[in-house]
XYZ file of N, CA and C in Angstrom:
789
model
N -43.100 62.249 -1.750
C -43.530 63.452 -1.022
C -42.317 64.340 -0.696
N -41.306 63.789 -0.082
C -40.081 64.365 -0.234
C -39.546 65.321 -1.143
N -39.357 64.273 -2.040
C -38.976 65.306 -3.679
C -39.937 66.027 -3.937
N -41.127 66.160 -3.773
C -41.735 67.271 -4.106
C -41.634 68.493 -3.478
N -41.642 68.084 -1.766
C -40.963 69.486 -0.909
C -39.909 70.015 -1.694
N -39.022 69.015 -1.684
C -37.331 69.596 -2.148
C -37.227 70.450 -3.460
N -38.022 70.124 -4.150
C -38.822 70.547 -5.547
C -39.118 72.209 -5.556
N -39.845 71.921 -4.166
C -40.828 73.342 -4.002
C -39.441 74.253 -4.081
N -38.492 74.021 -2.896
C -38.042 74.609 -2.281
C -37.056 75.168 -3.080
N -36.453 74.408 -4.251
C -35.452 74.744 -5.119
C -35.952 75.394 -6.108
N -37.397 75.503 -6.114
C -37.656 76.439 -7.270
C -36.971 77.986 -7.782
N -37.042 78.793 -6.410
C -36.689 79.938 -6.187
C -35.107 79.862 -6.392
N -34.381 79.211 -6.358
C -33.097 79.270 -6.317
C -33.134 78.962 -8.304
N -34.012 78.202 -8.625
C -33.676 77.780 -10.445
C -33.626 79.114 -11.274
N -35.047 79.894 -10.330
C -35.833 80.719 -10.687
C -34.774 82.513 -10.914
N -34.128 82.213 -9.866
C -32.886 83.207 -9.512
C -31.511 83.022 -10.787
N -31.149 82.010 -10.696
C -30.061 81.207 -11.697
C -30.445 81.946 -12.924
N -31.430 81.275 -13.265
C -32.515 81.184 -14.741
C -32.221 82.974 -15.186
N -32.897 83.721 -14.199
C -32.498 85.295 -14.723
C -31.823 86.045 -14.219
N -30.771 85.860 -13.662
C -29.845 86.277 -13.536
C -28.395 85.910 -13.503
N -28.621 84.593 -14.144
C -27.231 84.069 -14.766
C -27.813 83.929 -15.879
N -28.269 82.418 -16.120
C -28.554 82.115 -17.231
C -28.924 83.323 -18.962
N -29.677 84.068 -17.895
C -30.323 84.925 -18.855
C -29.121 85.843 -19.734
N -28.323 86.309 -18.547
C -27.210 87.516 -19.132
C -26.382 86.780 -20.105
N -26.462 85.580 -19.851
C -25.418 85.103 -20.504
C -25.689 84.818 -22.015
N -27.034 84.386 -22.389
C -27.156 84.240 -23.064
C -27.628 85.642 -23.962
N -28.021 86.903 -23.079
C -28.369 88.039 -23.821
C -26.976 88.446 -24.617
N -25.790 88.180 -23.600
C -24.611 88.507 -24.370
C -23.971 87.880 -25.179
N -24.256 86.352 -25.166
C -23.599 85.552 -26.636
C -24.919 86.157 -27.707
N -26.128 86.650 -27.352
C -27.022 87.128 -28.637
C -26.421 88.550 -29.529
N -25.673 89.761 -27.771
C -25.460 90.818 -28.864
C -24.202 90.509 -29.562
N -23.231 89.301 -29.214
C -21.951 88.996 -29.947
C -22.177 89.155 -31.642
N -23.264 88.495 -31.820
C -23.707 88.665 -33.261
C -24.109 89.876 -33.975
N -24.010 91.163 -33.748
C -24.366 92.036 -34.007
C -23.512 93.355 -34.176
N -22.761 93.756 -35.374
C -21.853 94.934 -35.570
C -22.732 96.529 -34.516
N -21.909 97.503 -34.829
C -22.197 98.421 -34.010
C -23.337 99.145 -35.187
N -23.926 98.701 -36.646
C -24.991 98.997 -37.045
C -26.172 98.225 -36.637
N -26.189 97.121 -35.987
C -27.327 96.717 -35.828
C -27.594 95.574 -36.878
N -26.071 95.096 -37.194
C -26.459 94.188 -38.541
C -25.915 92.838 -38.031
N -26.366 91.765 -38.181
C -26.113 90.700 -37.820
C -25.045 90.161 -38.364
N -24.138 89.630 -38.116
C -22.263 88.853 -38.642
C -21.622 88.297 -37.583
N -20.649 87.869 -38.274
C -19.903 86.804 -37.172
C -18.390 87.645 -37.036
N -18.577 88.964 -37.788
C -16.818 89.590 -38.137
C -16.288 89.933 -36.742
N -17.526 90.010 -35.608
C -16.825 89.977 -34.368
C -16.094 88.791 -33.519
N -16.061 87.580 -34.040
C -15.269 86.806 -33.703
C -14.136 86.811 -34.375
N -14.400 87.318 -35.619
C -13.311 87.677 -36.353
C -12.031 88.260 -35.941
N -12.863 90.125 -35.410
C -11.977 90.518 -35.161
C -11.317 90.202 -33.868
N -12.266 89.207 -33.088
C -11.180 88.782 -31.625
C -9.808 87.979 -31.664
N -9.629 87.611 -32.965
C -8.432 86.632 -33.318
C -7.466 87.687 -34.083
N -7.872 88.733 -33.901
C -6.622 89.684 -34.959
C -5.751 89.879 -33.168
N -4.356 90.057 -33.873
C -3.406 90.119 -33.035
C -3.453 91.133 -31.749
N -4.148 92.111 -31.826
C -4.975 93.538 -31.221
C -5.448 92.897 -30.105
N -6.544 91.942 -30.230
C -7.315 91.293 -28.943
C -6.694 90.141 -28.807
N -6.157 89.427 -29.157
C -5.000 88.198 -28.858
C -3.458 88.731 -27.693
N -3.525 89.823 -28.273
C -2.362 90.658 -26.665
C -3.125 90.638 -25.995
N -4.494 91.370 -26.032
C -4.589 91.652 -24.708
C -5.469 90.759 -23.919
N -5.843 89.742 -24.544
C -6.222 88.288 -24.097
C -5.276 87.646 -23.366
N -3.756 87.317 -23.572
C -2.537 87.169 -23.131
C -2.217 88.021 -21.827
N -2.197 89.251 -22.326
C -2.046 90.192 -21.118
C -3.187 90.026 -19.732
N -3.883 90.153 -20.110
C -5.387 89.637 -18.962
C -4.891 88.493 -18.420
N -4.767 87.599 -19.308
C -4.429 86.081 -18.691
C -2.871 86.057 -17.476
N -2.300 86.940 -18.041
C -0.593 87.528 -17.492
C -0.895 87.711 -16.169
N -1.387 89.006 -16.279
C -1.700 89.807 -14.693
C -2.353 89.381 -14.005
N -3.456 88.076 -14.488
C -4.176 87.614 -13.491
C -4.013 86.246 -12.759
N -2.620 85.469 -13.278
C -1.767 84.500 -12.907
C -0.508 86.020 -11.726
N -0.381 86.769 -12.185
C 0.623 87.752 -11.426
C -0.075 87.818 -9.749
N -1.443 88.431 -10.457
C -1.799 88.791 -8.755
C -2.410 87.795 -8.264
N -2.803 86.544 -8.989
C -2.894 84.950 -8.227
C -1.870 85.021 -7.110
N -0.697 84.553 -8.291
C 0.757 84.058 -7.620
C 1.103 85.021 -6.395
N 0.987 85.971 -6.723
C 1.093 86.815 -5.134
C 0.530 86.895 -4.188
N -1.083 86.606 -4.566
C -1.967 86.793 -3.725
C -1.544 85.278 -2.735
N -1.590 84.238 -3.479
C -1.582 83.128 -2.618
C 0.251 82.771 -1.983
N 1.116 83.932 -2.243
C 2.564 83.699 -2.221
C 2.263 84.640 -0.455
N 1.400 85.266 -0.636
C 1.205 86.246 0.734
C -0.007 85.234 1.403
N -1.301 85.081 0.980
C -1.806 84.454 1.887
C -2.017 83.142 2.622
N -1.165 82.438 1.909
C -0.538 81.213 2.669
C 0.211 80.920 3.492
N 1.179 81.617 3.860
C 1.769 81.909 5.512
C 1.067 82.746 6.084
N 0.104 83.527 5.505
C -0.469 84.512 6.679
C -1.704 83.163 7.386
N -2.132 83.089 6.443
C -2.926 82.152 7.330
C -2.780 80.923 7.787
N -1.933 80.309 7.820
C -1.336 79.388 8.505
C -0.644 79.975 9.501
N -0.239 80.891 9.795
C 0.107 81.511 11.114
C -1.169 81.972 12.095
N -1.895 82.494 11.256
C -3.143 82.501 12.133
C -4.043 81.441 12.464
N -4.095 80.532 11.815
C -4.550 79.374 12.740
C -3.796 78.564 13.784
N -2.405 79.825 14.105
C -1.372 78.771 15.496
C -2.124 80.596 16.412
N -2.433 81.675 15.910
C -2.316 82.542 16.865
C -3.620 82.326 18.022
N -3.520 82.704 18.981
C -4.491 82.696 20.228
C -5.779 83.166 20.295
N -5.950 84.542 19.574
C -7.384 84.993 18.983
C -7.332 84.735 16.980
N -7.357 83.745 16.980
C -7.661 83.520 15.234
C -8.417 83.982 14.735
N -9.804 83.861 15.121
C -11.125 84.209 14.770
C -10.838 86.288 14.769
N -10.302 86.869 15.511
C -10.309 88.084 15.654
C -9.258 88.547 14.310
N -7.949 87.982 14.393
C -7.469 88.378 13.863
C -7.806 88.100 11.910
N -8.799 87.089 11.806
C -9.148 86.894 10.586
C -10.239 88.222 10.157
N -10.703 88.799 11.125
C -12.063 89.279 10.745
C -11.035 90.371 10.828
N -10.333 90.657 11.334
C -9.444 92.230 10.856
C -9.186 91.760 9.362
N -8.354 90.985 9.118
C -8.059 91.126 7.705
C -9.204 91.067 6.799
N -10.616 90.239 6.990
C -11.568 90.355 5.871
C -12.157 91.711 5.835
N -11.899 92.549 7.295
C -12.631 93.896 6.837
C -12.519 94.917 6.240
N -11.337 94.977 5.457
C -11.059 95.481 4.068
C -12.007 95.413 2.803
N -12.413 94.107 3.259
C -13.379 93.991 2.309
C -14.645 94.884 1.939
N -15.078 94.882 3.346
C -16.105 95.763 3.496
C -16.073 97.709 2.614
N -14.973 97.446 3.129
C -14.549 99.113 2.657
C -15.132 99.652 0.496
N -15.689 100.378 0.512
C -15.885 100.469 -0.908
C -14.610 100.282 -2.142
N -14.134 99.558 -3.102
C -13.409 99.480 -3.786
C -12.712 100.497 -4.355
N -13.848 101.664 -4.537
C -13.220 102.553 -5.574
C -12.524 103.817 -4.228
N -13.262 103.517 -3.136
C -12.415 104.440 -1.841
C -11.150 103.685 -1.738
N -10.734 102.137 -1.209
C -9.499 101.832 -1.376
C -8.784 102.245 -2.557
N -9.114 102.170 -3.522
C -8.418 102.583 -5.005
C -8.028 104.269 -4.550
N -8.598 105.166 -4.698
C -7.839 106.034 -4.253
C -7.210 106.739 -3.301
N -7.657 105.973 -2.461
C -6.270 105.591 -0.852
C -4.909 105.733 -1.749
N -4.875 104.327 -2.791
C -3.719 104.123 -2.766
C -3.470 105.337 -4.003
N -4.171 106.155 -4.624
C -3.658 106.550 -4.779
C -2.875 108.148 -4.509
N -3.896 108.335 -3.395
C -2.613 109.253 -2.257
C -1.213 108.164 -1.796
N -1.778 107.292 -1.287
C -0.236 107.014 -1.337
C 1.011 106.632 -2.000
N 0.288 106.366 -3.368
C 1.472 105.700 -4.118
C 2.006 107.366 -4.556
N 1.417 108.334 -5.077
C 1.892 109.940 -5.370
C 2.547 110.153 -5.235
N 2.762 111.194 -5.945
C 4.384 112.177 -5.767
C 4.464 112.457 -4.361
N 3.814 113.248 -3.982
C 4.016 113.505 -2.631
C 2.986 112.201 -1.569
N 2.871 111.310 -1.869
C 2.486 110.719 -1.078
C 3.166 109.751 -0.154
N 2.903 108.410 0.771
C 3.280 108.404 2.172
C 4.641 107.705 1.317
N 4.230 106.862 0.517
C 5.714 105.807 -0.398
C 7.002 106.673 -0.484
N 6.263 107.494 -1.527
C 7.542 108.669 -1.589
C 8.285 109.458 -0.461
N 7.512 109.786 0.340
C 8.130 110.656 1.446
C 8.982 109.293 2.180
N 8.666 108.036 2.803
C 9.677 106.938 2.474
C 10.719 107.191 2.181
N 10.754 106.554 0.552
C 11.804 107.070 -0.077
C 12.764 108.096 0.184
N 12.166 109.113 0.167
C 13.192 110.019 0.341
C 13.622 110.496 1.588
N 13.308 109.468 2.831
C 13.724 109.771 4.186
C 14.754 108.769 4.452
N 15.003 107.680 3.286
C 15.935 106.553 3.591
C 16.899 107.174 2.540
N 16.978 108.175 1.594
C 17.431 108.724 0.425
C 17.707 107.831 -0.845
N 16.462 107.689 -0.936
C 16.346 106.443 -2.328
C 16.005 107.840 -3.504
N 15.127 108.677 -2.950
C 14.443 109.680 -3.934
C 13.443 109.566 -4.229
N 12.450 110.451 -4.877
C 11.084 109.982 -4.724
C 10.989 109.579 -6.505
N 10.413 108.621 -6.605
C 10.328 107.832 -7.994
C 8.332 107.716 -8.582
N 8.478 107.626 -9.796
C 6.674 107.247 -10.185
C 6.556 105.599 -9.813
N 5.652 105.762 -9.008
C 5.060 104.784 -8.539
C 3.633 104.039 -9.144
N 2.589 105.232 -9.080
C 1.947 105.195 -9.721
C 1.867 105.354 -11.583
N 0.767 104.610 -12.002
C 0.848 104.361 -13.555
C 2.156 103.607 -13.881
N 2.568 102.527 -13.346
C 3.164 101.574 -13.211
C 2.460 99.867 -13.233
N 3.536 98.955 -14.107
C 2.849 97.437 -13.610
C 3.394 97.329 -11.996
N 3.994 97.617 -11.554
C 4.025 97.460 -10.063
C 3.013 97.697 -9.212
N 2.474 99.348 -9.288
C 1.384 100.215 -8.564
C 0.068 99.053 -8.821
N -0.195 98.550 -10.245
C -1.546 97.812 -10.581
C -1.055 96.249 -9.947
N -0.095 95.330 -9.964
C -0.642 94.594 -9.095
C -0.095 94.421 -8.060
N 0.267 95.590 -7.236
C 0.470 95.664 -5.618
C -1.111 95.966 -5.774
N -1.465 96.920 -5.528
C -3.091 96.930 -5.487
C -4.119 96.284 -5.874
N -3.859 95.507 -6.799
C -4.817 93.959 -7.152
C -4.608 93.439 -6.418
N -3.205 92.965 -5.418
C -3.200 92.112 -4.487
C -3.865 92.284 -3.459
N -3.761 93.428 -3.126
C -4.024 93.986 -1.608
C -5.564 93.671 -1.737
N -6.457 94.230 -2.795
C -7.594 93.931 -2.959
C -7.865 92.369 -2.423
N -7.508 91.625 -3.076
C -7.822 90.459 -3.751
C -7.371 89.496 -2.187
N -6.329 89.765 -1.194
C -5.908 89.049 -0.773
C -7.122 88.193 0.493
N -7.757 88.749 0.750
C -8.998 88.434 1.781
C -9.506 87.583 1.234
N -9.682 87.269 0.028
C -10.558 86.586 -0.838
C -9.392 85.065 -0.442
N -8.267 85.255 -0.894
C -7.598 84.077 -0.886
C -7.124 83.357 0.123
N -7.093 84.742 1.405
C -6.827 83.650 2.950
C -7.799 83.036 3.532
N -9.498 83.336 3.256
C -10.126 82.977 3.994
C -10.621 81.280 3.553
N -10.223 81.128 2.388
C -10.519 79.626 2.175
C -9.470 78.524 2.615
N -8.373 79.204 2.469
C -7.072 78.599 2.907
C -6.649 78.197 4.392
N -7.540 79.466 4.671
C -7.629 79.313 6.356
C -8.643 78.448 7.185
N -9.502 78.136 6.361
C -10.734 77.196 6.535
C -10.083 75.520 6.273
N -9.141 75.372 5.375
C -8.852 74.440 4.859
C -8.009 73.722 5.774
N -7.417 74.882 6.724
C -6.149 74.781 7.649
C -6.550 73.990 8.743
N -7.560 74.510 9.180
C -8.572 74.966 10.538
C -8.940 73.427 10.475
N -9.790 72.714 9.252
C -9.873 71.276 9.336
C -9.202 70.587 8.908
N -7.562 70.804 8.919
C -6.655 69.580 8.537
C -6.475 68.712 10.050
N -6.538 67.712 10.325
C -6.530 66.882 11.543
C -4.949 66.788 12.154
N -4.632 67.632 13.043
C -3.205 67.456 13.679
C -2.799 66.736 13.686
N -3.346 65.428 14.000
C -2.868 63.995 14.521
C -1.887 63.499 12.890
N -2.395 64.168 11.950
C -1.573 63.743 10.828
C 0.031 64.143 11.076
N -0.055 65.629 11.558
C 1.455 66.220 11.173
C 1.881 65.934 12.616
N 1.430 65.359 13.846
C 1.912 64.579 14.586
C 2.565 63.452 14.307
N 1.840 62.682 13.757
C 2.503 61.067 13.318
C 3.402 61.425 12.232
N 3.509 62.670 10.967
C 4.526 62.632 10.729
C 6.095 63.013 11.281
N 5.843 63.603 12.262
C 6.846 64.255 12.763
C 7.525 63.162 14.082
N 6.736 62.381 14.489
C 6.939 60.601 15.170
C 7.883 60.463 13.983
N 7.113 60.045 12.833
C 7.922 59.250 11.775
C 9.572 59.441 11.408
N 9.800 61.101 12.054
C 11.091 61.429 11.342
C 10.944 62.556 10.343
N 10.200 62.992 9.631
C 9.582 64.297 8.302
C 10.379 65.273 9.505
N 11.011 66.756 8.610
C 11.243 67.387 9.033
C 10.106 68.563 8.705
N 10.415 69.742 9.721
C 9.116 70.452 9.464
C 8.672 70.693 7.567
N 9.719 71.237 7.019
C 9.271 71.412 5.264
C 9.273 70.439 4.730
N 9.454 69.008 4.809
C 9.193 67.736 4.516
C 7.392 67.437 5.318
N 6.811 67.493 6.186
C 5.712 67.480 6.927
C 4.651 68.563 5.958
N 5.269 69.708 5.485
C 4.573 70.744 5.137
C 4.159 70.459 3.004
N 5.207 69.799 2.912
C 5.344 69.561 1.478
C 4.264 68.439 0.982
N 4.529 67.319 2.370
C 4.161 66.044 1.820
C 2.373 65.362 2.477
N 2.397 66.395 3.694
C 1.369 66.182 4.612
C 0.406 67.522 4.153
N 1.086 68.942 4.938
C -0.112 69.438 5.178
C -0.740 70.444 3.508
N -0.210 70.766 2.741
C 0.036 70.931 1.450
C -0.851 70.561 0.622
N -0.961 69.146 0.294
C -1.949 68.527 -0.143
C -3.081 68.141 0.522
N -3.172 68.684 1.683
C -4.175 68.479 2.705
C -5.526 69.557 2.209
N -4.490 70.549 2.242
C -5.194 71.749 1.972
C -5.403 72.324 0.415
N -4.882 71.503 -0.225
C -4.829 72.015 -1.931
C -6.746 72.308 -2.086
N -7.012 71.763 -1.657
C -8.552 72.168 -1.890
C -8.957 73.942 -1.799
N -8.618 74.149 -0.631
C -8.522 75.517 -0.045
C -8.010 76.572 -0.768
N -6.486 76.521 -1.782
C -5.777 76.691 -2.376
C -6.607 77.057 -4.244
N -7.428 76.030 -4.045
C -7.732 75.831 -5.271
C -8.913 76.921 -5.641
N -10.146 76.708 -4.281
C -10.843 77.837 -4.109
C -10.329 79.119 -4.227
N -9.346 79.271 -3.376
C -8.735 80.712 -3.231
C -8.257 81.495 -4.780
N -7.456 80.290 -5.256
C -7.010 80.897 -6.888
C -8.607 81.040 -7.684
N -9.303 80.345 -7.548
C -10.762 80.730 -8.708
C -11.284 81.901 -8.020
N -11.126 82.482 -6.700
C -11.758 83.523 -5.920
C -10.852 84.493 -6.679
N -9.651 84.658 -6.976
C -8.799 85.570 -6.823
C -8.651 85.991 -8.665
N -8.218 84.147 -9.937
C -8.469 84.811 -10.703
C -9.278 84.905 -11.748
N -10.699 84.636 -11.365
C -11.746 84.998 -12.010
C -11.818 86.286 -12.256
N -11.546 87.264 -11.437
C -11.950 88.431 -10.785
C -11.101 89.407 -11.927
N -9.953 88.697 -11.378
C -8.245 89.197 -12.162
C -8.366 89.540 -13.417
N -9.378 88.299 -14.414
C -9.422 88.802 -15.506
C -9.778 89.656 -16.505
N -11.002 90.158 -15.311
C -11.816 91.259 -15.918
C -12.133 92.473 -15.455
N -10.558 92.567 -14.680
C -10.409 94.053 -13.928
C -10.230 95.179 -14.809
N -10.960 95.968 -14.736
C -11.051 97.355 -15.692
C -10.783 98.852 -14.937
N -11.296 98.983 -13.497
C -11.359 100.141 -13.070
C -9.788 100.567 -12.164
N -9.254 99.326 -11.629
C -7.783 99.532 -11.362
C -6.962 99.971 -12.501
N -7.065 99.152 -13.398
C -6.544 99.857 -14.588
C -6.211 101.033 -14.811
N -7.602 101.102 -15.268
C -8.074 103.288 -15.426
C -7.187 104.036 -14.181
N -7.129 103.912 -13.109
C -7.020 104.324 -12.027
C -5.685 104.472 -11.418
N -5.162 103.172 -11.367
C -3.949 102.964 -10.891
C -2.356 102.879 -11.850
N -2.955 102.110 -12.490
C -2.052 101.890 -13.921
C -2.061 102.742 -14.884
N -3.399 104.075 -15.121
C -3.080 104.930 -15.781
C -3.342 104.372 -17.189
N -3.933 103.436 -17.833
C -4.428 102.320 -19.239
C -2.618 102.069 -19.413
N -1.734 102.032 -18.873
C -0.570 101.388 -19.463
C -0.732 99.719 -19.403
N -1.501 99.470 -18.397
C -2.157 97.849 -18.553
C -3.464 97.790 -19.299
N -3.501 97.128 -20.232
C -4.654 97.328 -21.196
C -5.255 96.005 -20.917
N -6.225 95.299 -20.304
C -7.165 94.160 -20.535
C -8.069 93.843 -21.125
N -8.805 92.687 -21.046
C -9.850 92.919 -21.751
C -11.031 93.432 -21.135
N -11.049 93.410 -19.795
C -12.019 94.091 -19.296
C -12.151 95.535 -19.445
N -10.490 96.143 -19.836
C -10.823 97.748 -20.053
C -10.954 97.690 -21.397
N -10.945 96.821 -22.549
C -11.605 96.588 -23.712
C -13.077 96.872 -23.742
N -13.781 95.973 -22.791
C -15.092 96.057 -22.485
C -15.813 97.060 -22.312
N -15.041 97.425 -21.294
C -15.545 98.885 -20.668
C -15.465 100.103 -21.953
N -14.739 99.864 -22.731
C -14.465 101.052 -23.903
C -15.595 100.824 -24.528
N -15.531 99.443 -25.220
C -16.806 99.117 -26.603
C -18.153 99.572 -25.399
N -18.694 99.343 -24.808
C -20.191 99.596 -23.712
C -20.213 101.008 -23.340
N -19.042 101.739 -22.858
C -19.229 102.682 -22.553
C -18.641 104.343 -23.479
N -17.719 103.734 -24.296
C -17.383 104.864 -25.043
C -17.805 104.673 -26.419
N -17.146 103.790 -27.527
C -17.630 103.260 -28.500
C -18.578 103.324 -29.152
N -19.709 102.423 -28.152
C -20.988 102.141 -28.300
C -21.281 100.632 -29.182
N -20.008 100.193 -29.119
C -20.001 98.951 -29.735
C -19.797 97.915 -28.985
N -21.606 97.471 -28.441
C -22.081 96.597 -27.635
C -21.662 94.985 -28.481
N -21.875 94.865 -29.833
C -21.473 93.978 -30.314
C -20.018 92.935 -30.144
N -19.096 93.893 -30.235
C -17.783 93.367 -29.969
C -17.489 93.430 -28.866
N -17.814 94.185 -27.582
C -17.864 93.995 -25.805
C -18.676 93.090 -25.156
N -19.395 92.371 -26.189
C -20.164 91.245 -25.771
C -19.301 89.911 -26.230
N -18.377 90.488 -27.416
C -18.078 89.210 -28.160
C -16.668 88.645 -27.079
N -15.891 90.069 -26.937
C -14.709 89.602 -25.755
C -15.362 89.397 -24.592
N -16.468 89.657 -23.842
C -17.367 88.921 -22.710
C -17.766 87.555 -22.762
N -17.811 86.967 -23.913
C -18.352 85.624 -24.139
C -16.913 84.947 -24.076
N -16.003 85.699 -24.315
C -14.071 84.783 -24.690
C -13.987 84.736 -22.846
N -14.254 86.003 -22.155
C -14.322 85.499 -20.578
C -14.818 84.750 -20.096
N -16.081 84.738 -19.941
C -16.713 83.238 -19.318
C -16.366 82.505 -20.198
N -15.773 81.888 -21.137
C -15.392 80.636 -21.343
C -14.122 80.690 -20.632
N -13.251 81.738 -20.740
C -12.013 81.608 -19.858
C -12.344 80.778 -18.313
N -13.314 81.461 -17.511
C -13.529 81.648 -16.232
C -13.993 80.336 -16.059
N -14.572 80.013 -17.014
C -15.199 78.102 -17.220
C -14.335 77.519 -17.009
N -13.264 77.338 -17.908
C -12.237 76.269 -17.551
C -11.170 76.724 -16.908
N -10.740 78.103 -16.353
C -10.614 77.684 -14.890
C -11.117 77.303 -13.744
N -12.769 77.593 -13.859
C -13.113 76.413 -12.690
C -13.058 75.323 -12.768
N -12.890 74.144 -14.398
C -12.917 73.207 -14.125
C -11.494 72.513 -13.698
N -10.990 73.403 -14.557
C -9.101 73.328 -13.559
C -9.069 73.270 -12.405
N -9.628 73.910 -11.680
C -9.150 74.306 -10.803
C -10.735 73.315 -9.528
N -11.398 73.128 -10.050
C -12.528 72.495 -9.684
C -12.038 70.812 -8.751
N -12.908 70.686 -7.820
C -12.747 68.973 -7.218
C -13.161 68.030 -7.644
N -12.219 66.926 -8.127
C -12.464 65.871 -9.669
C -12.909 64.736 -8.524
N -12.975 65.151 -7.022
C -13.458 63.469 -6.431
C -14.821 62.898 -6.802
C-alpha cells in the first residue's frame, strides 16, 4: 500500500523529467542527424572532430575550469568567514541577491563600467595608470563570469561549513595541528562535498556560456555555446547546433560523475 502511494506521488515528478528533460534530449541527439537540407548523415559528427570545433571544444573546456578556479579561489574564504561572522544568515542573503537581478541587466552594468569612460577607467586614471581596453578582453569575460557565477559556488560551500562539527577542529588543535595543518587535513576534506557541488554549479554553466561572450568579450572568446547560438540562430543549421549540444551534455555528464558522491 505504501509503494503504491509513493508511486502515485512520483508520478508527476517522472512525468516532468520525461518532457522536459528526457524529451529535449533526445529531440536533439534526433536533429544531430540531419544536414541543414533536411537530409539525414552522420557528416555532422564529422565535422565536430575537424580542428575548427576541437579549439573551441578546448577553449569552452579552458574558460570554464578559469572561472571554476576563481570562482571557488574567491568563494571559499568568503564563506568560511561568514560562517565565524555574527549575522551569517544576513550577510549570505546579501551576496545571493545578485542573483535575483536579471543577467543580461548585470551584463551591461559591467559594461558601463568596464568602458572607456567608465567607473574602472576613471580609476585608472586617478591613480595615473591611464585608461586602458578593458572591455572585449579575456580578462573583462571571466571577471564577469565570476562575479556571475560566484553565489552559485558559496552557497554550497557555506552549507558544507555550517555542518562540519567543531568538536573536530577542536580536538585537532588539542592535538598540536596548526591552524593550515587543521584546515588542510580536517576541515578541507570535511567539506570537499560542498566544493564539489559548487564546481558542477559553476562549471556546467561555464560551458555553454554564449551571451557574455557576445557582450563582454566582444566574440574574441569563441565557445561552443556561441557556436550554438550561431548554427540556431543565424545559420539555420539546426543540425550541427544540435550535434555540438549533444558533445555538451556528454561533457556535463561526466563532470557530474567526476565530480559526483562515490559513497
Amino acid at each position: 500500500m505504501k509503494n503504491s502511494v509513493r508511486n502515485v506521488y512520483l508520478l508527476p515528478y517522472i512525468i516532468w523529467i520525461g518532457l522536459f528533460v528526457v524529451a529535449p534530449i533526445l529531440l536533439i541527439l534526433y536533429y544531430s542527424f540531419f544536414d541543414i537540407d533536411g537530409n539525414w548523415t552522420f557528416a555532422n559528427y564529422k565535422t565536430f572532430f575537424t580542428p575548427i570545433y576541437l579549439k573551441m571544444a578546448a577553449s569552452s573546456v579552458w574558460y570554464a575550469f578559469l572561472i571554476t578556479f576563481f570562482s571557488l579561489l574567491v568563494a571559499y574564504p568568503t564563506a568560511y568567514f561568514l560562517t565565524k561572522t555574527k549575522h551569517k544568515q544576513l550577510w549570505l542573503l546579501l551576496m545571493i541577491l545578485p542573483t535575483w537581478v536579471n543577467l543580461l541587466l548585470k551584463v551591461y552594468a559591467f559594461l558601463g563600467i568596464f568602458g572607456t569612460y567608465g567607473l574602472a577607467n576613471a580609476i585608472l586614471e586617478t591613480i595615473g595608470i591611464g585608461t586602458k581596453q578593458i572591455l572585449f578582453t579575456d580578462f573583462s569575460f571571466v571577471f564577469v563570469s565570476v562575479y556571475i557565477f560566484i553565489p552559485f559556488m558559496i552557497l554550497p560551500i557555506f552549507n558544507s561549513l555550517e555542518e562540519l562539527n567543531p568538536t573536530l577542529i577542536d580536538a585537532a588543535r588539542d592535538l598540536g595541528a596548526s591552524a593550515w595543518t587543521t584546515f588542510r587535513r580536517v576541515v578541507f576534506p570535511l567539506t570537499l562535498d560542498g566544493v564539489k557541488a559548487g564546481c558542477q554549479a559553476v562549471f556546467i554553466p561555464a560551458l555553454s556560456l554564449f551571451m557574455i561572450t557576445r557582450l563582454v568579450a566582444g566574440n574574441r572568446v569563441i565557445t561552443l555555446g556561441t557556436a550554438i547560438e550561431e548554427h540556431f540562430l543565424v545559420t539555420q543549421n539546426w543540425g550541427m547546433g544540435s550535434t555540438i549540444a549533444v558533445f555538451l551534455i556528454i561533457a556535463m555528464a561526466i563532470v557530474v560523475i567526476m565530480t559526483g558522491n562515490r559513497k
